Short mmCIF file of C-alpha atoms in Angstrom, two decimals:
data_model
loop_
_atom_site.label_atom_id
_atom_site.label_comp_id
_atom_site.label_asym_id
_atom_site.label_seq_id
_atom_site.Cartn_x
_atom_site.Cartn_y
_atom_site.Cartn_z
CA MET A 19 -0.05 0.20 -0.07
CA TYR A 20 1.45 3.43 -0.80
CA ARG A 21 0.19 6.85 0.63
CA GLN A 22 0.36 9.06 -1.94
CA VAL A 23 2.55 12.54 -0.98
CA LEU A 24 1.93 16.28 -2.38
CA ASP A 25 5.78 17.60 -0.49
CA PRO A 26 8.31 15.08 -0.33
CA VAL A 27 11.05 17.74 -1.03
CA ALA A 28 11.77 19.35 2.32
CA GLY A 29 7.86 19.47 2.98
CA SER A 30 7.77 22.61 0.67
CA LEU A 31 4.64 22.74 -1.95
CA ALA A 32 7.18 24.80 -4.78
CA TRP A 33 9.72 22.97 -4.39
CA SER A 34 8.94 19.14 -4.80
CA SER A 35 6.62 20.62 -8.10
CA LEU A 36 9.54 21.84 -9.25
CA VAL A 37 11.28 18.28 -8.56
CA ALA A 38 7.73 16.99 -9.74
CA ALA A 39 7.86 19.03 -13.35
CA LEU A 40 11.13 17.32 -14.03
CA PRO A 41 9.68 14.39 -15.98
CA LEU A 42 7.82 17.15 -18.24
CA LEU A 43 10.94 19.65 -18.30
CA VAL A 44 13.38 16.92 -20.07
CA LEU A 45 10.38 15.26 -22.28
CA PHE A 46 9.98 18.72 -24.12
CA VAL A 47 13.18 19.53 -23.62
CA MET A 48 14.23 16.00 -25.95
CA LEU A 49 11.18 16.83 -27.78
CA GLY A 50 11.71 20.25 -29.03
CA ILE A 51 14.98 21.45 -28.93
CA LEU A 52 17.26 17.95 -28.75
CA ARG A 53 14.85 16.40 -31.33
CA VAL A 54 15.13 13.69 -29.92
CA THR A 55 12.56 10.59 -31.42
CA ALA A 56 10.05 10.49 -29.32
CA TRP A 57 9.58 7.02 -28.24
CA VAL A 58 13.26 7.29 -27.35
CA ALA A 59 12.19 10.77 -25.30
CA SER A 60 8.92 8.89 -23.75
CA LEU A 61 11.36 6.29 -22.42
CA VAL A 62 13.76 8.29 -20.59
CA SER A 63 10.91 10.82 -19.52
CA LEU A 64 9.19 7.69 -17.74
CA ALA A 65 12.89 6.54 -16.28
CA LEU A 66 13.39 9.79 -14.69
CA ALA A 67 9.40 9.65 -13.91
CA ALA A 68 9.84 6.06 -12.07
CA VAL A 69 13.53 7.26 -10.08
CA ILE A 70 11.62 10.74 -8.51
CA ALA A 71 8.33 8.32 -7.36
CA VAL A 72 10.75 5.91 -5.77
CA ALA A 73 13.85 8.47 -4.55
CA VAL A 74 12.03 11.71 -3.59
CA TYR A 75 7.84 10.53 -3.22
CA GLY A 76 8.83 7.22 -1.42
CA MET A 77 7.28 4.76 -3.80
CA PRO A 78 7.86 1.71 -3.26
CA PHE A 79 9.63 -0.21 -7.02
CA GLY A 80 7.15 -2.58 -7.25
CA GLN A 81 4.12 0.11 -6.81
CA ALA A 82 5.63 2.46 -9.49
CA LEU A 83 5.84 -0.32 -11.69
CA LEU A 84 2.85 -1.54 -11.79
CA ALA A 85 1.13 2.02 -12.17
CA GLY A 86 3.49 2.18 -15.51
CA SER A 87 2.22 -1.08 -16.89
CA GLU A 88 -1.65 0.42 -15.64
CA GLY A 89 -0.54 2.98 -17.83
CA ALA A 90 0.69 1.40 -20.68
CA ALA A 91 -1.77 -1.70 -21.36
CA PHE A 92 -4.15 2.48 -20.89
CA GLY A 93 -2.13 3.41 -24.14
CA PHE A 94 -3.07 -0.17 -25.86
CA PHE A 95 -6.71 0.11 -24.79
CA PRO A 96 -9.28 2.18 -25.45
CA ILE A 97 -6.20 4.94 -26.88
CA LEU A 98 -4.66 3.00 -29.43
CA TRP A 99 -7.16 0.39 -30.41
CA ILE A 100 -8.82 3.66 -31.40
CA VAL A 101 -6.14 4.62 -33.77
CA ILE A 102 -5.61 1.18 -35.20
CA ASN A 103 -8.52 0.70 -36.69
CA ALA A 104 -9.30 3.62 -38.16
CA ILE A 105 -6.15 3.93 -39.68
CA TRP A 106 -6.77 0.47 -41.17
CA VAL A 107 -10.61 1.71 -42.45
CA PHE A 108 -8.73 4.12 -44.51
CA ARG A 109 -5.74 1.54 -45.46
CA MET A 110 -8.66 -0.46 -47.33
CA THR A 111 -9.70 2.52 -49.08
CA VAL A 112 -6.36 3.27 -50.67
CA GLU A 113 -5.96 -0.88 -51.51
CA THR A 114 -8.97 -0.40 -53.22
CA GLY A 115 -8.27 3.31 -54.99
CA HIS A 116 -10.91 4.69 -53.72
CA PHE A 117 -9.41 7.34 -51.60
CA ASP A 118 -8.25 8.47 -54.81
CA VAL A 119 -12.04 8.79 -55.77
CA LEU A 120 -12.07 10.58 -52.10
CA ARG A 121 -9.23 13.07 -52.90
CA ARG A 122 -10.78 14.14 -56.22
CA SER A 123 -13.71 14.67 -54.48
CA PHE A 124 -12.42 17.25 -52.12
CA ALA A 125 -10.40 18.54 -55.43
CA ARG A 126 -13.76 19.43 -57.37
CA VAL A 127 -14.90 21.84 -54.13
CA SER A 128 -12.13 24.42 -54.94
CA ASP A 129 -8.60 23.88 -55.74
CA ASP A 130 -7.00 25.98 -53.38
CA GLN A 131 -4.90 24.43 -50.42
CA ARG A 132 -5.89 26.69 -48.16
CA VAL A 133 -9.39 26.02 -48.74
CA GLN A 134 -8.96 21.96 -48.82
CA ALA A 135 -6.99 22.81 -45.66
CA ILE A 136 -9.91 24.31 -44.26
CA ILE A 137 -12.76 21.76 -45.28
CA ILE A 138 -10.23 19.10 -44.73
CA ALA A 139 -7.77 18.99 -41.14
CA PHE A 140 -10.88 21.98 -39.81
CA SER A 141 -14.83 20.67 -40.26
CA PHE A 142 -13.94 16.60 -41.49
CA GLY A 143 -11.42 16.27 -38.64
CA ALA A 144 -13.62 18.36 -35.88
CA LEU A 145 -16.58 15.08 -37.22
CA MET A 146 -13.78 12.67 -36.85
CA GLU A 147 -13.23 13.77 -33.20
CA ALA A 148 -17.51 13.89 -32.50
CA LEU A 149 -16.97 9.91 -33.90
CA ALA A 150 -14.09 8.80 -32.75
CA GLY A 151 -11.47 11.19 -30.68
CA PHE A 152 -8.21 10.25 -29.44
CA GLY A 153 -6.37 11.04 -32.37
CA THR A 154 -8.19 9.24 -34.72
CA PRO A 155 -8.83 13.36 -37.06
CA VAL A 156 -5.52 14.04 -36.56
CA ALA A 157 -4.22 10.12 -38.15
CA VAL A 158 -6.95 10.91 -40.80
CA THR A 159 -7.32 14.52 -42.14
CA SER A 160 -3.34 14.70 -41.88
CA VAL A 161 -2.73 11.61 -44.69
CA MET A 162 -5.83 12.72 -46.10
CA LEU A 163 -3.85 16.48 -47.17
CA ILE A 164 -0.61 14.82 -48.24
CA ALA A 165 -2.60 13.08 -51.01
CA LEU A 166 -3.64 16.54 -52.31
CA GLY A 167 -0.34 17.97 -52.84
CA PHE A 168 0.42 19.76 -49.41
CA LYS A 169 3.96 18.34 -47.60
CA PRO A 170 3.92 16.17 -44.93
CA LEU A 171 4.89 18.18 -43.05
CA LYS A 172 2.87 21.27 -43.18
CA ALA A 173 0.04 18.68 -43.10
CA ALA A 174 0.59 17.21 -39.94
CA VAL A 175 1.34 20.31 -38.14
CA LEU A 176 -2.45 21.95 -40.22
CA ALA A 177 -3.82 18.26 -38.80
CA LEU A 178 -3.03 18.75 -35.41
CA THR A 179 -3.63 22.37 -34.91
CA ALA A 180 -7.44 21.61 -36.23
CA ASN A 181 -7.32 19.57 -34.02
CA THR A 182 -8.35 22.33 -31.06
CA ALA A 183 -11.59 23.67 -30.27
CA PRO A 184 -13.42 20.17 -31.81
CA VAL A 185 -11.80 18.34 -28.64
CA ALA A 186 -14.03 19.35 -25.29
CA PHE A 187 -17.16 17.85 -27.20
CA GLY A 188 -15.18 14.86 -28.68
CA ALA A 189 -16.05 11.23 -28.99
CA MET A 190 -19.30 12.23 -28.47
CA ALA A 191 -18.89 14.40 -25.23
CA THR A 192 -16.87 11.91 -23.16
CA PRO A 193 -14.20 13.99 -21.58
CA ILE A 194 -17.67 16.23 -20.82
CA ILE A 195 -19.21 13.38 -19.86
CA THR A 196 -16.20 11.76 -17.56
CA LEU A 197 -15.87 15.82 -15.47
CA GLY A 198 -19.83 15.48 -14.11
CA LYS A 199 -19.39 12.60 -12.67
CA VAL A 200 -15.92 13.31 -10.95
CA THR A 201 -16.80 16.92 -10.14
CA GLY A 202 -20.50 15.83 -9.92
CA ILE A 203 -21.12 19.06 -11.89
CA SER A 204 -25.01 18.34 -14.32
CA GLY A 205 -22.93 16.88 -17.60
CA ASP A 206 -25.26 19.80 -19.22
CA THR A 207 -23.90 23.46 -17.54
CA LEU A 208 -20.38 21.99 -17.62
CA GLY A 209 -21.51 21.19 -21.88
CA ALA A 210 -23.05 24.84 -21.74
CA MET A 211 -19.77 26.06 -20.63
CA VAL A 212 -17.42 24.72 -22.07
CA GLY A 213 -19.62 25.84 -25.23
CA ARG A 214 -19.04 29.17 -24.30
CA GLN A 215 -15.56 28.51 -24.54
CA THR A 216 -14.07 26.98 -26.87
CA PRO A 217 -16.82 28.37 -29.69
CA VAL A 218 -14.66 31.43 -29.64
CA LEU A 219 -11.77 29.48 -30.09
CA ALA A 220 -13.27 27.76 -33.60
CA VAL A 221 -13.69 31.62 -34.62
CA PHE A 222 -9.58 31.63 -35.44
CA VAL A 223 -8.15 28.36 -35.53
CA PRO A 224 -9.30 27.86 -39.37
CA LEU A 225 -7.30 31.95 -39.95
CA VAL A 226 -4.58 30.43 -38.56
CA LEU A 227 -4.64 27.19 -41.29
CA VAL A 228 -4.77 29.99 -43.60
CA LEU A 229 -2.32 31.34 -42.87
CA ILE A 230 -0.18 28.25 -42.43
CA VAL A 231 -0.49 26.98 -45.55
CA ASP A 232 0.13 30.62 -47.39
CA GLY A 233 1.38 32.89 -44.72
CA ARG A 234 -0.06 36.77 -44.38
CA ARG A 235 -1.53 36.84 -48.70
CA GLY A 236 -3.08 33.75 -47.96
CA LEU A 237 -4.93 35.30 -45.10
CA ARG A 238 -5.32 38.35 -47.12
CA GLU A 239 -7.06 36.34 -49.71
CA SER A 240 -8.97 33.94 -48.22
CA TRP A 241 -10.34 35.50 -45.26
CA PRO A 242 -13.81 35.58 -45.79
CA VAL A 243 -14.11 31.39 -46.64
CA ALA A 244 -12.16 30.97 -43.09
CA LEU A 245 -13.94 33.46 -41.13
CA GLY A 246 -16.95 32.30 -42.02
CA CYS A 247 -16.11 28.43 -41.52
CA GLY A 248 -14.98 29.46 -37.95
CA VAL A 249 -18.10 31.78 -37.37
CA VAL A 250 -20.85 28.62 -38.59
CA PHE A 251 -18.70 26.18 -36.55
CA GLY A 252 -18.44 28.39 -33.12
CA VAL A 253 -22.06 29.61 -33.36
CA ALA A 254 -23.35 26.19 -34.32
CA GLN A 255 -21.43 24.82 -31.32
CA TYR A 256 -22.63 27.25 -28.84
CA ALA A 257 -25.94 26.73 -29.75
CA THR A 258 -25.59 22.53 -29.75
CA SER A 259 -24.05 22.54 -26.41
CA ASN A 260 -26.51 24.70 -24.94
CA PHE A 261 -29.68 23.98 -25.88
CA VAL A 262 -29.90 20.92 -28.14
CA SER A 263 -27.49 17.94 -27.09
CA VAL A 264 -23.84 18.42 -25.60
CA PRO A 265 -23.16 14.63 -27.53
CA LEU A 266 -23.73 16.58 -30.39
CA ALA A 267 -22.36 19.60 -30.54
CA ASP A 268 -18.87 18.42 -33.04
CA VAL A 269 -21.10 16.96 -35.28
CA VAL A 270 -23.63 19.34 -35.67
CA ALA A 271 -21.20 22.38 -36.26
CA SER A 272 -18.90 20.28 -38.79
CA LEU A 273 -21.38 19.62 -41.54
CA LEU A 274 -22.37 23.00 -40.87
CA SER A 275 -19.62 24.82 -41.25
CA ALA A 276 -18.30 22.01 -44.75
CA VAL A 277 -21.87 23.08 -45.97
CA ALA A 278 -20.76 26.52 -45.44
CA VAL A 279 -17.43 26.67 -46.74
CA VAL A 280 -18.35 24.76 -50.56
CA ALA A 281 -21.28 27.64 -50.53
CA LEU A 282 -18.90 30.96 -49.50
CA VAL A 283 -16.53 28.93 -52.27
CA ARG A 284 -19.75 28.58 -54.72
CA LEU A 285 -20.31 32.55 -53.74
CA ARG A 286 -17.47 33.33 -55.00
CA GLY A 287 -18.08 32.31 -58.50
CA GLY A 288 -15.50 28.75 -57.62
CA GLY A 289 -12.96 31.42 -58.68
CA ARG A 290 -9.71 31.83 -56.92
CA PRO A 291 -6.59 34.08 -57.02
CA SER A 292 -4.32 33.23 -59.86
CA SER A 293 -1.16 33.27 -56.75
CA ALA A 294 -3.54 31.06 -54.83
CA PRO A 295 -1.48 27.52 -53.65
CA VAL A 296 -2.85 24.11 -55.52
CA VAL A 297 -2.98 20.62 -55.95
CA SER A 298 0.05 19.57 -58.03
CA PRO A 299 -0.21 19.61 -62.08
CA GLU A 300 0.05 15.73 -61.73
CA PHE A 301 -2.87 15.44 -59.33
CA ALA A 302 -4.80 17.95 -61.56
CA GLU A 303 -5.00 16.04 -64.86
CA ARG A 304 -5.78 13.42 -62.81
CA GLY A 305 -8.53 14.95 -61.36
CA ALA A 306 -9.59 15.82 -64.80
CA ARG A 307 -11.23 11.89 -65.22
CA PRO A 308 -15.09 12.00 -64.11
CA ASP A 309 -15.79 9.61 -61.44
CA SER A 310 -18.77 7.84 -62.11
CA ARG A 311 -21.59 7.82 -59.74
CA ALA A 312 -20.86 4.21 -58.48
CA ASP A 313 -17.31 4.79 -56.81
CA VAL A 314 -17.91 7.70 -55.97
CA VAL A 315 -20.75 6.48 -53.46
CA ARG A 316 -18.10 3.60 -52.21
CA ALA A 317 -15.91 6.23 -51.63
CA TYR A 318 -17.76 8.42 -49.77
CA ALA A 319 -19.26 4.98 -47.95
CA PRO A 320 -16.32 4.09 -45.73
CA TYR A 321 -17.09 7.10 -43.47
CA GLY A 322 -21.10 6.86 -43.59
CA ILE A 323 -20.53 3.41 -42.35
CA ILE A 324 -18.47 4.65 -39.44
CA ILE A 325 -21.08 7.35 -38.26
CA LEU A 326 -24.02 4.45 -38.83
CA VAL A 327 -22.20 2.81 -36.72
CA PHE A 328 -21.76 5.53 -34.21
CA VAL A 329 -24.95 6.68 -34.26
CA ILE A 330 -27.22 3.30 -33.98
CA CYS A 331 -24.54 2.14 -30.53
CA GLN A 332 -25.39 5.67 -29.09
CA VAL A 333 -29.16 4.64 -29.20
CA PRO A 334 -29.86 4.29 -25.93
CA VAL A 335 -31.81 0.52 -26.22
CA VAL A 336 -28.27 -0.62 -27.93
CA LYS A 337 -25.61 0.95 -25.93
CA GLY A 338 -27.60 -0.21 -22.74
CA LEU A 339 -26.60 -3.99 -24.77
CA LEU A 340 -23.60 -3.30 -25.28
CA ASP A 341 -22.41 -1.74 -21.85
CA LYS A 342 -22.90 -5.57 -20.47
CA ALA A 343 -19.72 -7.00 -21.61
CA THR A 344 -17.88 -4.12 -19.45
CA TYR A 345 -15.45 -4.92 -17.06
CA THR A 346 -14.51 -2.86 -14.22
CA ILE A 347 -10.54 -4.90 -12.89
CA GLN A 348 -8.78 -3.53 -9.65
CA TRP A 349 -5.69 -3.99 -11.39
CA PRO A 350 -3.80 -6.82 -10.41
CA GLY A 351 -0.43 -5.76 -6.77
CA LEU A 352 -1.73 -1.85 -6.73
CA HIS A 353 -2.74 -0.41 -4.17
CA LEU A 354 -2.86 3.42 -3.39
CA LEU A 355 -4.41 6.12 -1.17
CA SER A 356 -4.40 9.47 -1.67
CA PRO A 357 -2.61 11.79 0.08
CA GLU A 358 -6.18 11.52 2.59
CA GLY A 359 -5.68 8.58 2.84
CA LYS A 360 -8.54 7.45 1.41
CA PRO A 361 -8.74 4.27 -1.43
CA SER A 362 -7.73 6.19 -4.80
CA SER A 363 -9.75 5.63 -8.26
CA LEU A 364 -6.27 5.10 -10.64
CA PRO A 365 -5.66 1.19 -9.81
CA VAL A 366 -9.43 1.01 -11.04
CA PHE A 367 -9.07 0.03 -14.99
CA THR A 368 -12.55 0.24 -16.96
CA LEU A 369 -12.34 -2.47 -19.62
CA ASN A 370 -15.27 -1.47 -22.51
CA LEU A 371 -14.69 -3.62 -24.83
CA PHE A 372 -17.92 -2.95 -27.41
CA THR A 373 -18.80 0.90 -26.40
CA THR A 374 -15.48 1.82 -26.82
CA PRO A 375 -14.75 3.73 -30.13
CA GLY A 376 -12.23 1.69 -31.10
CA THR A 377 -14.53 -1.67 -31.46
CA GLN A 378 -16.55 0.15 -33.31
CA MET A 379 -14.06 1.47 -35.76
CA LEU A 380 -13.32 -1.85 -36.48
CA VAL A 381 -17.04 -3.18 -37.08
CA ALA A 382 -17.15 -0.16 -39.43
CA GLY A 383 -13.79 -1.60 -40.60
CA VAL A 384 -15.36 -5.20 -41.13
CA ILE A 385 -18.74 -3.65 -42.97
CA THR A 386 -15.88 -1.03 -45.37
CA MET A 387 -14.13 -4.44 -46.32
CA ILE A 388 -17.48 -5.78 -47.92
CA ALA A 389 -18.63 -2.10 -49.04
CA LEU A 390 -15.26 -2.01 -50.86
CA ARG A 391 -15.56 -5.54 -52.10
CA LEU A 392 -12.28 -6.19 -50.67
CA ALA A 393 -11.37 -10.23 -50.04
CA PRO A 394 -10.47 -10.33 -46.36
CA PRO A 395 -6.94 -11.36 -46.70
CA ARG A 396 -6.37 -7.82 -48.12
CA ALA A 397 -8.21 -6.80 -45.21
CA VAL A 398 -5.57 -8.87 -43.12
CA ARG A 399 -2.77 -7.66 -45.22
CA ALA A 400 -4.01 -3.95 -44.92
CA TYR A 401 -4.30 -4.27 -40.78
CA GLY A 402 -0.84 -5.52 -40.97
CA VAL A 403 0.47 -2.70 -43.41
CA THR A 404 -0.88 -0.44 -40.39
CA LEU A 405 0.46 -2.00 -37.01
CA HIS A 406 3.47 -1.86 -39.01
CA GLN A 407 3.44 2.34 -40.17
CA LEU A 408 2.00 2.33 -36.86
CA ARG A 409 4.76 0.42 -34.19
CA TRP A 410 7.27 3.00 -32.79
CA ALA A 411 3.77 5.40 -32.10
CA ILE A 412 2.92 2.37 -30.35
CA VAL A 413 6.09 2.16 -28.31
CA THR A 414 5.39 6.36 -28.26
CA VAL A 415 1.95 6.38 -26.69
CA MET A 416 2.53 3.68 -24.40
CA ALA A 417 5.52 5.00 -22.50
CA VAL A 418 3.92 8.67 -22.35
CA LEU A 419 0.82 7.23 -20.97
CA ALA A 420 2.95 4.70 -18.08
CA LEU A 421 4.71 7.79 -17.51
CA ALA A 422 1.51 9.58 -17.07
CA PHE A 423 0.47 7.35 -14.55
CA VAL A 424 3.32 6.86 -12.75
CA MET A 425 3.33 10.62 -11.87
CA ASN A 426 -0.04 10.25 -11.32
CA ALA A 427 -0.44 7.39 -9.03
CA SER A 428 3.26 9.03 -7.04
CA GLY A 429 0.82 12.09 -6.29
CA GLN A 430 3.81 14.47 -8.99
CA THR A 431 0.53 15.71 -11.08
CA ILE A 432 -0.99 15.76 -7.49
CA THR A 433 1.80 18.31 -6.28
CA LEU A 434 1.91 19.99 -9.52
CA GLY A 435 -2.06 20.86 -9.20
CA THR A 436 -2.16 21.54 -5.60
CA TRP A 437 0.82 24.19 -6.32
CA MET A 438 -1.37 25.71 -8.75
CA ALA A 439 -4.15 26.24 -6.75
CA GLY A 440 -2.73 27.93 -4.53
CA ALA A 441 -3.02 31.22 -5.99
CA GLY A 442 -5.96 32.27 -4.27
CA GLY A 443 -8.01 34.32 -7.25
CA LEU A 444 -5.23 34.02 -9.89
CA PHE A 445 -7.06 30.97 -10.08
CA ALA A 446 -8.68 32.04 -13.07
CA LEU A 447 -6.18 32.84 -14.82
CA LEU A 448 -4.24 29.34 -14.58
CA SER A 449 -7.02 26.84 -14.48
CA PRO A 450 -7.03 26.53 -18.39
CA ILE A 451 -3.58 25.73 -17.77
CA LEU A 452 -3.47 22.81 -15.15
CA GLY A 453 -6.05 21.80 -17.95
CA TRP A 454 -3.59 22.38 -20.89
CA LEU A 455 -0.81 20.75 -18.66
CA GLY A 456 -2.85 17.64 -18.17
CA VAL A 457 -3.56 17.29 -21.82
CA ALA A 458 0.17 17.60 -22.93
CA VAL A 459 1.06 14.62 -20.91
CA THR A 460 -1.38 12.43 -21.14
CA GLY A 461 -2.70 13.51 -25.08
CA SER A 462 -6.43 13.17 -23.88
CA ASP A 463 -8.56 15.65 -21.89
CA THR A 464 -10.92 13.34 -20.79
CA SER A 465 -8.52 12.27 -18.64
CA SER A 466 -6.86 15.56 -17.80
CA ASN A 467 -10.45 15.92 -16.99
CA SER A 468 -10.47 13.05 -14.30
CA LEU A 469 -7.02 13.99 -13.14
CA PHE A 470 -7.68 17.66 -12.19
CA GLY A 471 -11.25 17.80 -12.09
CA VAL A 472 -12.26 17.93 -8.46
CA LEU A 473 -9.02 19.58 -7.61
CA GLN A 474 -10.32 22.72 -10.10
CA VAL A 475 -13.30 22.45 -7.92
CA ALA A 476 -11.55 22.45 -4.58
CA ALA A 477 -9.31 25.57 -6.33
CA ALA A 478 -12.75 27.10 -6.83
CA ARG A 479 -14.14 27.03 -3.69
CA GLN A 480 -11.44 28.14 -1.57
CA ALA A 481 -10.74 30.71 -4.05
CA GLY A 482 -14.12 32.33 -3.69
CA LEU A 483 -14.70 31.38 -8.33
CA ASN A 484 -17.29 29.81 -9.86
CA GLU A 485 -16.74 25.98 -9.62
CA VAL A 486 -18.70 25.68 -13.13
CA LEU A 487 -16.33 27.66 -14.67
CA MET A 488 -13.08 26.39 -13.03
CA ALA A 489 -14.06 22.79 -13.58
CA ALA A 490 -15.39 23.88 -17.37
CA GLY A 491 -11.70 25.91 -17.46
CA ASN A 492 -9.32 22.45 -17.52
CA SER A 493 -11.71 21.19 -20.05
CA SER A 494 -11.19 23.58 -23.11
CA GLY A 495 -7.46 24.84 -21.86
CA GLY A 496 -7.46 20.93 -22.62
CA VAL A 497 -7.78 21.45 -25.70
CA LEU A 498 -4.83 23.30 -26.92
CA GLY A 499 -2.08 20.93 -25.39
CA LYS A 500 -3.52 18.00 -27.35
CA MET A 501 -1.83 19.46 -30.19
CA ILE A 502 1.11 18.72 -28.34
CA SER A 503 1.32 15.71 -26.94
CA PRO A 504 3.52 13.08 -27.18
CA GLN A 505 0.80 10.86 -28.10
CA ASN A 506 -0.50 12.98 -31.45
CA LEU A 507 2.67 14.06 -32.12
CA ALA A 508 3.53 10.20 -32.40
CA ILE A 509 0.48 9.08 -34.23
CA VAL A 510 0.51 12.36 -36.96
CA ALA A 511 4.06 11.74 -37.18
CA ALA A 512 3.26 8.04 -38.07
CA ALA A 513 0.16 9.14 -40.53
CA VAL A 514 2.71 10.95 -42.36
CA GLY A 515 5.50 9.29 -42.87
CA LEU A 516 8.11 11.72 -39.96
CA ASN A 517 9.00 8.53 -38.03
CA GLY A 518 12.01 10.49 -35.67
CA ARG A 519 10.83 14.00 -36.71
CA GLU A 520 8.24 14.73 -34.31
CA GLY A 521 10.27 16.72 -32.47
CA ASP A 522 10.23 19.44 -35.93
CA ILE A 523 6.36 18.80 -35.88
CA PHE A 524 6.05 20.32 -31.67
CA ARG A 525 8.58 23.65 -32.39
CA ARG A 526 6.11 24.17 -35.08
CA VAL A 527 2.41 23.55 -33.34
CA VAL A 528 4.03 24.80 -30.14
CA VAL A 529 3.95 28.33 -30.21
CA TRP A 530 -0.15 28.52 -31.41
CA SER A 531 -0.73 26.20 -29.27
CA LEU A 532 1.09 28.74 -26.18
CA ILE A 533 -1.06 31.81 -27.65
CA PHE A 534 -4.01 30.14 -27.57
CA LEU A 535 -4.07 29.09 -24.02
CA LEU A 536 -3.14 33.23 -23.19
CA ALA A 537 -6.51 34.09 -25.04
CA LEU A 538 -8.10 31.50 -23.50
CA CYS A 539 -6.87 32.42 -19.73
CA PHE A 540 -7.52 36.23 -20.58
CA LEU A 541 -11.38 34.73 -21.20
CA SER A 542 -11.20 32.71 -18.22
CA VAL A 543 -10.37 35.54 -16.51
CA LEU A 544 -12.84 37.89 -17.88
CA GLN A 545 -15.33 35.09 -17.13
CA ALA A 546 -14.15 35.05 -13.49
CA SER A 547 -15.07 38.76 -13.16
CA PRO A 548 -17.83 40.70 -13.71
CA VAL A 549 -17.14 42.01 -17.16
CA LEU A 550 -18.06 38.57 -18.70
CA SER A 551 -19.72 36.57 -15.75
CA TRP A 552 -22.60 37.05 -17.96
CA MET A 553 -21.73 34.49 -20.26
CA VAL A 554 -21.16 31.92 -16.42
CA PRO A 555 -24.96 29.46 -16.50
#
């Protein structure tokens, strides 16, 4: 039995926080400055976290090892289980040639790469986030962008940057539902509050995508489409989360934003400035050949099948039946107490065999195999190719989640959070940063909400701040940590064929992550003050 400690270094929370932050500091320095491969940086940081847990926090070595093993298992199931099956569906469309048809269809909307970045990375990526989440959008959309002529590094940066505003409502609002469970606050209330924060970010994300694609010239020439997409997405996300359904917020917003992009392009007469970056001449030539209606239907079929499978699985009766295959397991040998001496929930591992998006994606893959008339041996071979493609990403994700669990179990993460929570009224400024930190480490807004949700509420009470606002700030701030998470960096690097260059990707997205984070912190402070307190439900 191990009881978590908050201040093992000289009884000081501040000094203990400095030591607890070392594994994260080493991880990001190795990635961003030393350009070390993600899986190597993750394993080194994991080893350092384990040493600090044992030598500084006094955690028994066996307990630290078991905590790491649970984290690695969680990294594979459900996170990698989702990504592997999502990429497999994509591989099958490539195998059958239907992905070429799909990209030609996207190109017909506009051959302007700035518009393509918006509709694919932002709108289509948001739909993938709504249905599956956990790294699926960046993997799928980055490859689609490459197929349209984008360079791998730029495709990766665009996919990661776009995967921000939709994250809090991803996987049918799983992060917000989880936040509601751990804090005891209504999920509808939390969803409404998040729906009054992330839509503000959504307005600007497409503008940033255009800036990444084509600099200031792109912003000057394409801002009406970008701004229109962002505004429609933001308004739809706000309206749906506040007045219709929290789980459907991203579904509605993504579809309406895509319609808005198409409408705005049509209003411009389909024209574009002659200086606009376009698809390669080779692709443009292939795109001139018309595809049959049957081929187009089959090209879109996998994504229609995914939507249909996920929607059916959300039907209460079906979901109830699938939930019967959910098992709660006490991780063998791992015995933890919180700093207050209460049993920790960390050793409880949930094995939701059928309700996890990964299994539902697998079912959608099997149906896709039939719809695309792909022989089972070829489908199995495509699965093998997917595993080989993601091999280093698998190591990285499992190592990062092992790191997160060791830090959580030993008390290192709680030390950092408690130290920040002692900021009093300034906590309104720091609340989103805490969520950002949680997602940067775990790669999951759901995990960050599980980790820091209760802490946010407790800090709000101590500082006399609104509990709903601080809890929602954890989830909203967390979405901005997604793009710098080693987990997501590894997934997107594997998808675009840049294994070992995660550091290059990190350096290109970290600035946008910090800019958006500062903006959200400022919004949080204003919402905690009389200026914008009317925005809090």
